[in-house]
PDB file of C-alpha atoms in Angstrom:
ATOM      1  CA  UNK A   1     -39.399 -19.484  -7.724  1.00  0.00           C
ATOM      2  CA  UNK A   2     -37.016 -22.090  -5.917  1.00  0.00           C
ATOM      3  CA  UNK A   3     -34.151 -22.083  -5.741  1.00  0.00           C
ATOM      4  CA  UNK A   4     -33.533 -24.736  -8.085  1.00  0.00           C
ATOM      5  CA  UNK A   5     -35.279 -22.798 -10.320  1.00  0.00           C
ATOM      6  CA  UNK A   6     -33.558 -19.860 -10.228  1.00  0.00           C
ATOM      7  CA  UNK A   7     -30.173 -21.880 -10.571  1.00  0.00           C
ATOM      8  CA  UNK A   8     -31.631 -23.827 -14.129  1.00  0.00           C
ATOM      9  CA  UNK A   9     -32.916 -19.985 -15.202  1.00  0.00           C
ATOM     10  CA  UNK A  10     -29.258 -18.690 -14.154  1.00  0.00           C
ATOM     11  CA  UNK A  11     -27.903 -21.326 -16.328  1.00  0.00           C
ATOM     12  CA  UNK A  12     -29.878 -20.797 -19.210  1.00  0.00           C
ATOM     13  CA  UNK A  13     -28.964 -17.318 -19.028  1.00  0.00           C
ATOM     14  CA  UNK A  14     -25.086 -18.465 -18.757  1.00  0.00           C
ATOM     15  CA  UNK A  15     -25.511 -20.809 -21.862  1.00  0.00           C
ATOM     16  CA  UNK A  16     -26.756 -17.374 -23.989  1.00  0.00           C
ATOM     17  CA  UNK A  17     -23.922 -15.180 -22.487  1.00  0.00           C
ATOM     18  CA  UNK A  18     -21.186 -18.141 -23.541  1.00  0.00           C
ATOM     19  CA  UNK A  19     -22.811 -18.775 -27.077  1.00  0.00           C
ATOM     20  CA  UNK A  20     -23.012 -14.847 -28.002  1.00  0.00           C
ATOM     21  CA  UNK A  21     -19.009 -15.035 -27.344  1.00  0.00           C
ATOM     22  CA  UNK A  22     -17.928 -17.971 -29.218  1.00  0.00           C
ATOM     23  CA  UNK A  23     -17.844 -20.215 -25.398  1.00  0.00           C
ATOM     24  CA  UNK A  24     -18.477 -23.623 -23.900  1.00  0.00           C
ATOM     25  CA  UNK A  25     -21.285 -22.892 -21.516  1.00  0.00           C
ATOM     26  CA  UNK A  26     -19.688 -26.102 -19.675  1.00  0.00           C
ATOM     27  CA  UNK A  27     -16.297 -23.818 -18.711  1.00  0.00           C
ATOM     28  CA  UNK A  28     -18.022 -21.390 -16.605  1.00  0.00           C
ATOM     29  CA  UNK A  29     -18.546 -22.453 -12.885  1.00  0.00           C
ATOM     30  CA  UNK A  30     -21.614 -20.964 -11.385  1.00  0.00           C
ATOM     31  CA  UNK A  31     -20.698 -20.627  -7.457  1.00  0.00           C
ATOM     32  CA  UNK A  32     -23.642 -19.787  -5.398  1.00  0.00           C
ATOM     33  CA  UNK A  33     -22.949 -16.503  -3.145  1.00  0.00           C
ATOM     34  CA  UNK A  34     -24.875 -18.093   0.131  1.00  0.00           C
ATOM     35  CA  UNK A  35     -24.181 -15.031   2.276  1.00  0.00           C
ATOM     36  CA  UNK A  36     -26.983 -14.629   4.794  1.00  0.00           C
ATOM     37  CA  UNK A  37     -28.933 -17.915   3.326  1.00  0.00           C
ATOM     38  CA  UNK A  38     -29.012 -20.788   5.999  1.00  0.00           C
ATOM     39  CA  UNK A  39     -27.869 -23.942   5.751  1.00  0.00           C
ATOM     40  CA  UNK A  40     -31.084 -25.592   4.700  1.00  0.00           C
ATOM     41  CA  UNK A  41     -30.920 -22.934   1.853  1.00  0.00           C
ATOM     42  CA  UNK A  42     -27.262 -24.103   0.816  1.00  0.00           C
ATOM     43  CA  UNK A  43     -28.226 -28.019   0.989  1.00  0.00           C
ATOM     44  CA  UNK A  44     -30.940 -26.744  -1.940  1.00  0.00           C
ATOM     45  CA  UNK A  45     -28.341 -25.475  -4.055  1.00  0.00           C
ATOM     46  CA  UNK A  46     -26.355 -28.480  -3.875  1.00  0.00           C
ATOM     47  CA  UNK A  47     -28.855 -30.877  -4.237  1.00  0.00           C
ATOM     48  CA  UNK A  48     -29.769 -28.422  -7.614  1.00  0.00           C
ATOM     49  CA  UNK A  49     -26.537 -29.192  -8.539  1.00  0.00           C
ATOM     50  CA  UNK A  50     -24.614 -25.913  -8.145  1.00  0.00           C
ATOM     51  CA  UNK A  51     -20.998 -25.769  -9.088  1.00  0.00           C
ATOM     52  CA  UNK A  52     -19.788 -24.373  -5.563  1.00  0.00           C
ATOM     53  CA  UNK A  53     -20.582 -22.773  -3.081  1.00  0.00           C
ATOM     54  CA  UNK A  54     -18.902 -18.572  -1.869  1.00  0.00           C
ATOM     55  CA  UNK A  55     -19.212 -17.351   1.751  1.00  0.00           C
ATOM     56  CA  UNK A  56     -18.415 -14.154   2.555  1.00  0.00           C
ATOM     57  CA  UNK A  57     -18.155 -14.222   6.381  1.00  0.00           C
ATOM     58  CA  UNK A  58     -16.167 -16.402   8.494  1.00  0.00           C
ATOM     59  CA  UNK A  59     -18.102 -16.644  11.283  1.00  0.00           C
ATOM     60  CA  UNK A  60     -21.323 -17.284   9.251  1.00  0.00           C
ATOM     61  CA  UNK A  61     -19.239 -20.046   7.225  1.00  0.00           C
ATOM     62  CA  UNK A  62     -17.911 -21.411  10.235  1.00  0.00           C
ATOM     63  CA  UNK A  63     -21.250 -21.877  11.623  1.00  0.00           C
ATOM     64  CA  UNK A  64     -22.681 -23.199   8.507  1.00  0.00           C
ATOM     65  CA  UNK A  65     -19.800 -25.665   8.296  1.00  0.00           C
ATOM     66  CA  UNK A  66     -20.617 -27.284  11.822  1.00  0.00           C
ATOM     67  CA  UNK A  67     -24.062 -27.655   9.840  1.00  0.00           C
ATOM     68  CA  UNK A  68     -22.645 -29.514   6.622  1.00  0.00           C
ATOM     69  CA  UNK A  69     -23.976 -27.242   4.884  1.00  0.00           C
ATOM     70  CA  UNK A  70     -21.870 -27.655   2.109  1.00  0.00           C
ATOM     71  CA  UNK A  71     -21.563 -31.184   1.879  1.00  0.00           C
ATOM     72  CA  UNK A  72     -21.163 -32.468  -2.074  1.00  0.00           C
ATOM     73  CA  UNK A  73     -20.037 -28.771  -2.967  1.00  0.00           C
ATOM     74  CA  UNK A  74     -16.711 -27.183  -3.274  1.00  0.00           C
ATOM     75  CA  UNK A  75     -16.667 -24.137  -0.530  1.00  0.00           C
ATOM     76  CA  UNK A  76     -15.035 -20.930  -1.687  1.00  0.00           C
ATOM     77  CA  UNK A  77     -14.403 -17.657   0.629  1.00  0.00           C
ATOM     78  CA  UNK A  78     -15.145 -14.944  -1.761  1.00  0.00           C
ATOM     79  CA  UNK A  79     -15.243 -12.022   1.030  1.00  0.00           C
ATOM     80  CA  UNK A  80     -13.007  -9.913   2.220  1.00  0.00           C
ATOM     81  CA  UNK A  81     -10.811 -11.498   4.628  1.00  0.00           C
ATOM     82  CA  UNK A  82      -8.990 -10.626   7.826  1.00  0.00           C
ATOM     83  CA  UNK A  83      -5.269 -11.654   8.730  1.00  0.00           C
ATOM     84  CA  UNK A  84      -6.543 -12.519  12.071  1.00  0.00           C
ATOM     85  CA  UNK A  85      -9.245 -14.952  11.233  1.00  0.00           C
ATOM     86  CA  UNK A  86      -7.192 -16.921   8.190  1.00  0.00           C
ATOM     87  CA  UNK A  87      -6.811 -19.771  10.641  1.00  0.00           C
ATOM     88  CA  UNK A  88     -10.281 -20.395  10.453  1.00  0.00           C
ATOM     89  CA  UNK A  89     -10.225 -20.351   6.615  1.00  0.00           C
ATOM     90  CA  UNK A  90      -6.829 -21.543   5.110  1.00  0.00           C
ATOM     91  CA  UNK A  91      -7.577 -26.068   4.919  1.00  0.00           C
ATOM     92  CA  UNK A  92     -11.675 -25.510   5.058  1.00  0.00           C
ATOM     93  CA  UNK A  93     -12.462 -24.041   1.918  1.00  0.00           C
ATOM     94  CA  UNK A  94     -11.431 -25.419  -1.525  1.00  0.00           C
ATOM     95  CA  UNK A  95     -10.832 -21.702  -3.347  1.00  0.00           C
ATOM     96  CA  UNK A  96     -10.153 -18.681  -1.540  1.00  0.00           C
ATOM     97  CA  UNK A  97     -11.058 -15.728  -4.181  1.00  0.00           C
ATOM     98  CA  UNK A  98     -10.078 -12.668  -2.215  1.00  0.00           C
ATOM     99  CA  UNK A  99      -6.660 -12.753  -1.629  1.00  0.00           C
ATOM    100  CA  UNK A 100      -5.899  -8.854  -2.157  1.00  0.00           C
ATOM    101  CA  UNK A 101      -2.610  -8.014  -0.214  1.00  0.00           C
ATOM    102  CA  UNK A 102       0.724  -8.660   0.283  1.00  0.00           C
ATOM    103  CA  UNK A 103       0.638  -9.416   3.898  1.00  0.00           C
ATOM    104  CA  UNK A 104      -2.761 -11.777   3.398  1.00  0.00           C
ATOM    105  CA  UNK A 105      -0.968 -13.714   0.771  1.00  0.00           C
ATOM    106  CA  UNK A 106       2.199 -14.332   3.855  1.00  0.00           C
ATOM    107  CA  UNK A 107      -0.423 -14.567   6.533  1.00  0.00           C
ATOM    108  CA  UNK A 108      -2.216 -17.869   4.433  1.00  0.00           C
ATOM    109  CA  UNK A 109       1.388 -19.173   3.431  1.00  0.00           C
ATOM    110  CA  UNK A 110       2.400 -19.558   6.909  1.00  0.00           C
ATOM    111  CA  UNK A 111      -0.695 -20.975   8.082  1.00  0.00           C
ATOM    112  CA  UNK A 112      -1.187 -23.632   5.201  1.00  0.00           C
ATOM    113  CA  UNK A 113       2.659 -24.390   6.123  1.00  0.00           C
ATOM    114  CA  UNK A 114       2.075 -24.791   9.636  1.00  0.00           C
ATOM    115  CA  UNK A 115      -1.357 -26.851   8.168  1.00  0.00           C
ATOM    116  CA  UNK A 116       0.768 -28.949   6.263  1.00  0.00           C
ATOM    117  CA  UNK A 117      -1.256 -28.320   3.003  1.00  0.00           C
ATOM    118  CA  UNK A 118      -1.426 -26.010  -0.352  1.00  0.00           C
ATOM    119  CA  UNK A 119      -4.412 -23.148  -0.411  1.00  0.00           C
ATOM    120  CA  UNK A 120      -5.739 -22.791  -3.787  1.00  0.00           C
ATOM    121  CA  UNK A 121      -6.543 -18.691  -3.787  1.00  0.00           C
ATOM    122  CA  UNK A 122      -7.407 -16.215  -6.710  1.00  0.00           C
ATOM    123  CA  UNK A 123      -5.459 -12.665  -6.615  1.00  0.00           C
ATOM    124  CA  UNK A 124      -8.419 -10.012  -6.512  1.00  0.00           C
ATOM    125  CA  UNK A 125      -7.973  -7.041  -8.419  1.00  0.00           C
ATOM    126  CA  UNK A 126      -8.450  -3.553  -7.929  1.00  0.00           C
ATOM    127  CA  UNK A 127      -9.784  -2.595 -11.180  1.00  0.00           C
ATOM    128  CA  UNK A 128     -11.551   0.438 -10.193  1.00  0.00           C
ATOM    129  CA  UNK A 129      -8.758   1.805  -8.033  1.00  0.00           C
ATOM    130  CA  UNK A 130     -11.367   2.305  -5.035  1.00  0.00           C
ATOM    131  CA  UNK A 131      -9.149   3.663  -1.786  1.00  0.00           C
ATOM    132  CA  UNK A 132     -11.984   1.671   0.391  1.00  0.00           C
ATOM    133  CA  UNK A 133     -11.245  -1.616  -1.097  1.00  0.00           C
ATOM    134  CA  UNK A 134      -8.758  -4.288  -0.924  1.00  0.00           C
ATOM    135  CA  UNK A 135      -7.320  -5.589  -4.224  1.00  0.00           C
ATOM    136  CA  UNK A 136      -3.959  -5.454  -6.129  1.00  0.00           C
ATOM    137  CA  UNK A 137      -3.316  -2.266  -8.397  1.00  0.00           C
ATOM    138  CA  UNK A 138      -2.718  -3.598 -11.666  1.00  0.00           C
ATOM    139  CA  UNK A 139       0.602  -2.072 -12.092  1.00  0.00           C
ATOM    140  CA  UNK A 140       1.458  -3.982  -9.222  1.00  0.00           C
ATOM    141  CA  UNK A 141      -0.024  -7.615  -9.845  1.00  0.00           C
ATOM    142  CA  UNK A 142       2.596  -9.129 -11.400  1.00  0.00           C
ATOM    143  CA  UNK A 143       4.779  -8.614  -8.296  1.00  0.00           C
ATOM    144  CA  UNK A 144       2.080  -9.762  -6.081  1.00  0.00           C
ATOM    145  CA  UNK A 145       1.758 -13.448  -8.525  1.00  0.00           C
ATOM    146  CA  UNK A 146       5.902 -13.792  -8.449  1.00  0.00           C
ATOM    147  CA  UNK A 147       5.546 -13.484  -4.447  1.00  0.00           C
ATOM    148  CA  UNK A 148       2.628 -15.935  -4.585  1.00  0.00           C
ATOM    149  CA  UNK A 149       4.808 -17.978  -6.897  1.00  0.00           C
ATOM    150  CA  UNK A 150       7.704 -18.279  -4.321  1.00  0.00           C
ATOM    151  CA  UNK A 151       5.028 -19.234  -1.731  1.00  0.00           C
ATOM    152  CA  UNK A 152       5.153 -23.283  -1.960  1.00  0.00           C
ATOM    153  CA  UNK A 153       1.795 -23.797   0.045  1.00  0.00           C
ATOM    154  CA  UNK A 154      -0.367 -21.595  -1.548  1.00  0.00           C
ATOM    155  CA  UNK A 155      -1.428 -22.398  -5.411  1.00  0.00           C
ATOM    156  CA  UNK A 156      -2.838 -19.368  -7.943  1.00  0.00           C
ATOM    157  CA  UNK A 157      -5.678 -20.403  -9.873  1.00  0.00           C
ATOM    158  CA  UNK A 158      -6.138 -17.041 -11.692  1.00  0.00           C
ATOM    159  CA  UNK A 159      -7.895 -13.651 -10.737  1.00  0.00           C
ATOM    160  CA  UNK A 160     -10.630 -12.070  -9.126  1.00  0.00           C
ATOM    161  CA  UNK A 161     -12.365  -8.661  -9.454  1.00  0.00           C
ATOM    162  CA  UNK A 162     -15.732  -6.655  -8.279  1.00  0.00           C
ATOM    163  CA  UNK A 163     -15.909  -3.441 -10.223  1.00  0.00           C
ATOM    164  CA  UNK A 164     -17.211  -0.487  -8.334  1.00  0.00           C
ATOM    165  CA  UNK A 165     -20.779  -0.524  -7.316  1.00  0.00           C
ATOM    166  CA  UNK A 166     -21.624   2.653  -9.108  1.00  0.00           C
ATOM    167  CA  UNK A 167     -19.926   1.732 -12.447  1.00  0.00           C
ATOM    168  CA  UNK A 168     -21.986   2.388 -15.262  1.00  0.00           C
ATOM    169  CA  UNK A 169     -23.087  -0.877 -17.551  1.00  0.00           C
ATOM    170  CA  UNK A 170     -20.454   0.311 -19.630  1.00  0.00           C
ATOM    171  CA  UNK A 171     -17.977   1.314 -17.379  1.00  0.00           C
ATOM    172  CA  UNK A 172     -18.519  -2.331 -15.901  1.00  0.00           C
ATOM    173  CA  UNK A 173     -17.559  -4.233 -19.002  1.00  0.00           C
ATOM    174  CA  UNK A 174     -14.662  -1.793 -19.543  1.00  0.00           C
ATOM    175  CA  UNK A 175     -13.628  -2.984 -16.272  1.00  0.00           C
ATOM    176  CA  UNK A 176     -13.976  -6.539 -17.070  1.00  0.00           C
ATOM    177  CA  UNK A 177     -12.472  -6.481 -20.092  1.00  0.00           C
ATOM    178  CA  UNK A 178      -8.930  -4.697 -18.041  1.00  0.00           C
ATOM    179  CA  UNK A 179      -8.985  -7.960 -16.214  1.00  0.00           C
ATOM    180  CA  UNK A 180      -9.575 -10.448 -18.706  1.00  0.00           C
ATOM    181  CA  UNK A 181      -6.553  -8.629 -20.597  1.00  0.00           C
ATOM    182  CA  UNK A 182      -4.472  -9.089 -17.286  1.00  0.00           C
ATOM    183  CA  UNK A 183      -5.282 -12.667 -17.099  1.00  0.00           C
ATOM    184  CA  UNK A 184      -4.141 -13.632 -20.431  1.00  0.00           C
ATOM    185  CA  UNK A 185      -1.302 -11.601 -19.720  1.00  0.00           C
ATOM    186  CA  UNK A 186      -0.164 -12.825 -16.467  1.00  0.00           C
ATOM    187  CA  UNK A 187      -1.007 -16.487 -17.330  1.00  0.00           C
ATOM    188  CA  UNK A 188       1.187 -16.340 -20.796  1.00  0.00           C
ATOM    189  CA  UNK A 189       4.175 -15.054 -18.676  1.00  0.00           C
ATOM    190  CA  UNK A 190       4.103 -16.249 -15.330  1.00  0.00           C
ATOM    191  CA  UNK A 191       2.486 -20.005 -15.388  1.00  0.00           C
ATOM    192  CA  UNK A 192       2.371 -21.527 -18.503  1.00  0.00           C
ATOM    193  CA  UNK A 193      -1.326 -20.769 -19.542  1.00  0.00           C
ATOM    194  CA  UNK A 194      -2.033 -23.383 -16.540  1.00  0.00           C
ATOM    195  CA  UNK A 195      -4.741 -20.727 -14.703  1.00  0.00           C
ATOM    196  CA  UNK A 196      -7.978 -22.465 -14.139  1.00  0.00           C
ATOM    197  CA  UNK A 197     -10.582 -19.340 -12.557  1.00  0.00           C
ATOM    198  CA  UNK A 198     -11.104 -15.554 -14.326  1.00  0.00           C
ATOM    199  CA  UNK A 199     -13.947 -14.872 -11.422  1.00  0.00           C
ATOM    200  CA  UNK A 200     -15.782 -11.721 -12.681  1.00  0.00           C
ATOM    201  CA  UNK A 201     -19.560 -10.824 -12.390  1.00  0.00           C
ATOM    202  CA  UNK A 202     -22.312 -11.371  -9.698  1.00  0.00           C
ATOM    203  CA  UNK A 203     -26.394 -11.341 -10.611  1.00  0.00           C
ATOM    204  CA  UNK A 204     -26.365  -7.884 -11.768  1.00  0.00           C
ATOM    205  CA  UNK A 205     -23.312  -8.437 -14.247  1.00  0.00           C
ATOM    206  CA  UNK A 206     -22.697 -12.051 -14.755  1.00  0.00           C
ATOM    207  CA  UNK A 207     -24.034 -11.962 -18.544  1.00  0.00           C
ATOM    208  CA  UNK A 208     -21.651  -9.361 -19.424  1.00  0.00           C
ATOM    209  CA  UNK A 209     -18.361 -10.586 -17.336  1.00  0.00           C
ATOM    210  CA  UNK A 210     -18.946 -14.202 -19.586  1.00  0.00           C
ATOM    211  CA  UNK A 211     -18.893 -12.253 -22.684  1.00  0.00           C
ATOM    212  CA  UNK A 212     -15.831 -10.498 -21.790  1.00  0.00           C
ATOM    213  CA  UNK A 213     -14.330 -13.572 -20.504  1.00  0.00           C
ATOM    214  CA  UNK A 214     -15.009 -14.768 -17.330  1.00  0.00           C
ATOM    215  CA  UNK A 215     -14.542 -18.786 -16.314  1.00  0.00           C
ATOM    216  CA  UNK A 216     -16.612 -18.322 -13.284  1.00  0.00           C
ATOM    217  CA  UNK A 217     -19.587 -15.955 -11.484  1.00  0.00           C
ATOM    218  CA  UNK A 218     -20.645 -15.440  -8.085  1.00  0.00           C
ATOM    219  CA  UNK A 219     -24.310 -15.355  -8.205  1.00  0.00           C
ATOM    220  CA  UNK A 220     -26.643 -14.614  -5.202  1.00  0.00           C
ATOM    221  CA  UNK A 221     -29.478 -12.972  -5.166  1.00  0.00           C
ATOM    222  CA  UNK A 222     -30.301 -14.404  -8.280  1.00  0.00           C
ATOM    223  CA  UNK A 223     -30.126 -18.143  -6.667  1.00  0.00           C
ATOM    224  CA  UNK A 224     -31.142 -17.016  -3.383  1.00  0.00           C
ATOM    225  CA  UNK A 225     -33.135 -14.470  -3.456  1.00  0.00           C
ATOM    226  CA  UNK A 226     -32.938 -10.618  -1.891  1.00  0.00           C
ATOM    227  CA  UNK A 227     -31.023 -10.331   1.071  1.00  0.00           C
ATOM    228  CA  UNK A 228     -33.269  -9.066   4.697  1.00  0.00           C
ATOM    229  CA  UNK A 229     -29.893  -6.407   5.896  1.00  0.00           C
ATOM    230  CA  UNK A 230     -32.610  -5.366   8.426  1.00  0.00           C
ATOM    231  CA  UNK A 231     -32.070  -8.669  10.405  1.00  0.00           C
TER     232      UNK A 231
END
């Protein structure tokens, strides 16, 4: 299938999801996880008319960038990002989702100061507790949203999370359902119900993170098709 068709087919599936819960299919956003997908492959999706578009490399983004790859599509950074390389990041992409420490969330402050700009970002979320992974606790994400808070060039748009890989189907929507429970939480207390993005749920998952509340899914392989990690 194309990739167009694979996007209409992910949005059908979408539609179901949000229906079965009481949702607007119209309030998710559908960004396309383009990792390893050229920039031929990325002008598809746009032209298909997919929400946004999520890299998870910088260098890979960067290079696709020279490329306009992304041209007519908000760019998100959905990977996991280094302090070093948020120059390259902070004023080129429209959403980053992976903001998962205290000293990232300082490291894009000072740049999108010295940028003269605001950084939309997402706090990710350590549901599973993994050691391996970057993420806020949740016992500690309220601290980590008042420091973003007192950050004036960097805006929260709500919360990210990738349950562990291993995570049963169950375990998974247990998982999603902690966040969802966070978000309402944090966004009652701490801005005013004003939170845009509950990003949960990539091609395995995506069904089930809607019906437990997600606003918006990184989908890949189900756009793009499987990924060659032999190249």
């Amino acid at each position: 299938m194309s990739i167009a068709e694979n996007i209409a087919r992910v949005r059908a599936e979408i539609a179901q999801a949000a229906r079965e819960a009481g949702r607007d299919p119209g309030e998710i956003v559908l960004v396309g996880a383009s990792k390893m997908n050229d920039a031929a492959a990325c002008r598809e999706a746009v032209a298909a008319g997919i929400d946004a578009l999520g890299e998870n490399r910088v260098q890979e983004m960067t290079q696709k960038l020279s490329e306009n790859a992304y041209e007519g599509a908000p760019l998100h950074f959905i990977g996991h990002l280094q302090r070093n390389k948020v120059r390259q990041v902070v004023g080129h992409v429209d959403l980053i989702q992976s903001v998962g420490s205290t000293p990232l969330l300082e490291e894009i402050e000072k740049t999108a100061a010295a940028k003269e700009l605001v950084q939309d970002i997402l706090l990710e979320v350590n549901i599973g507790r993994e050691e391996a992974k970057s993420g806020f606790l949740k016992e500690d994400l309220f601290a980590a949203a008042q420091a973003a808070i007192s950050c004036p060039h960097v805006r929260v748009m709500g919360l990210m999370t990738i349950p562990p890989a291993d995570a049963q189907r169950q375990e998974n929507i247990r998982y999603f359902q902690e966040v969802q429970a966070l978000y309402v939480d944090m966004n009652t207390k701490l801005f005013h119900n004003e939170l845009k993005y509950l990003s949960m749920g990539m091609s395995g998952d995506y069904a089930d993170a809607i019906r437990a509340g997600a606003t918006m899914v990184r989908v890949g392989t189900a756009i793009f098709g499987a990924r060659d990690y032999s190249k």
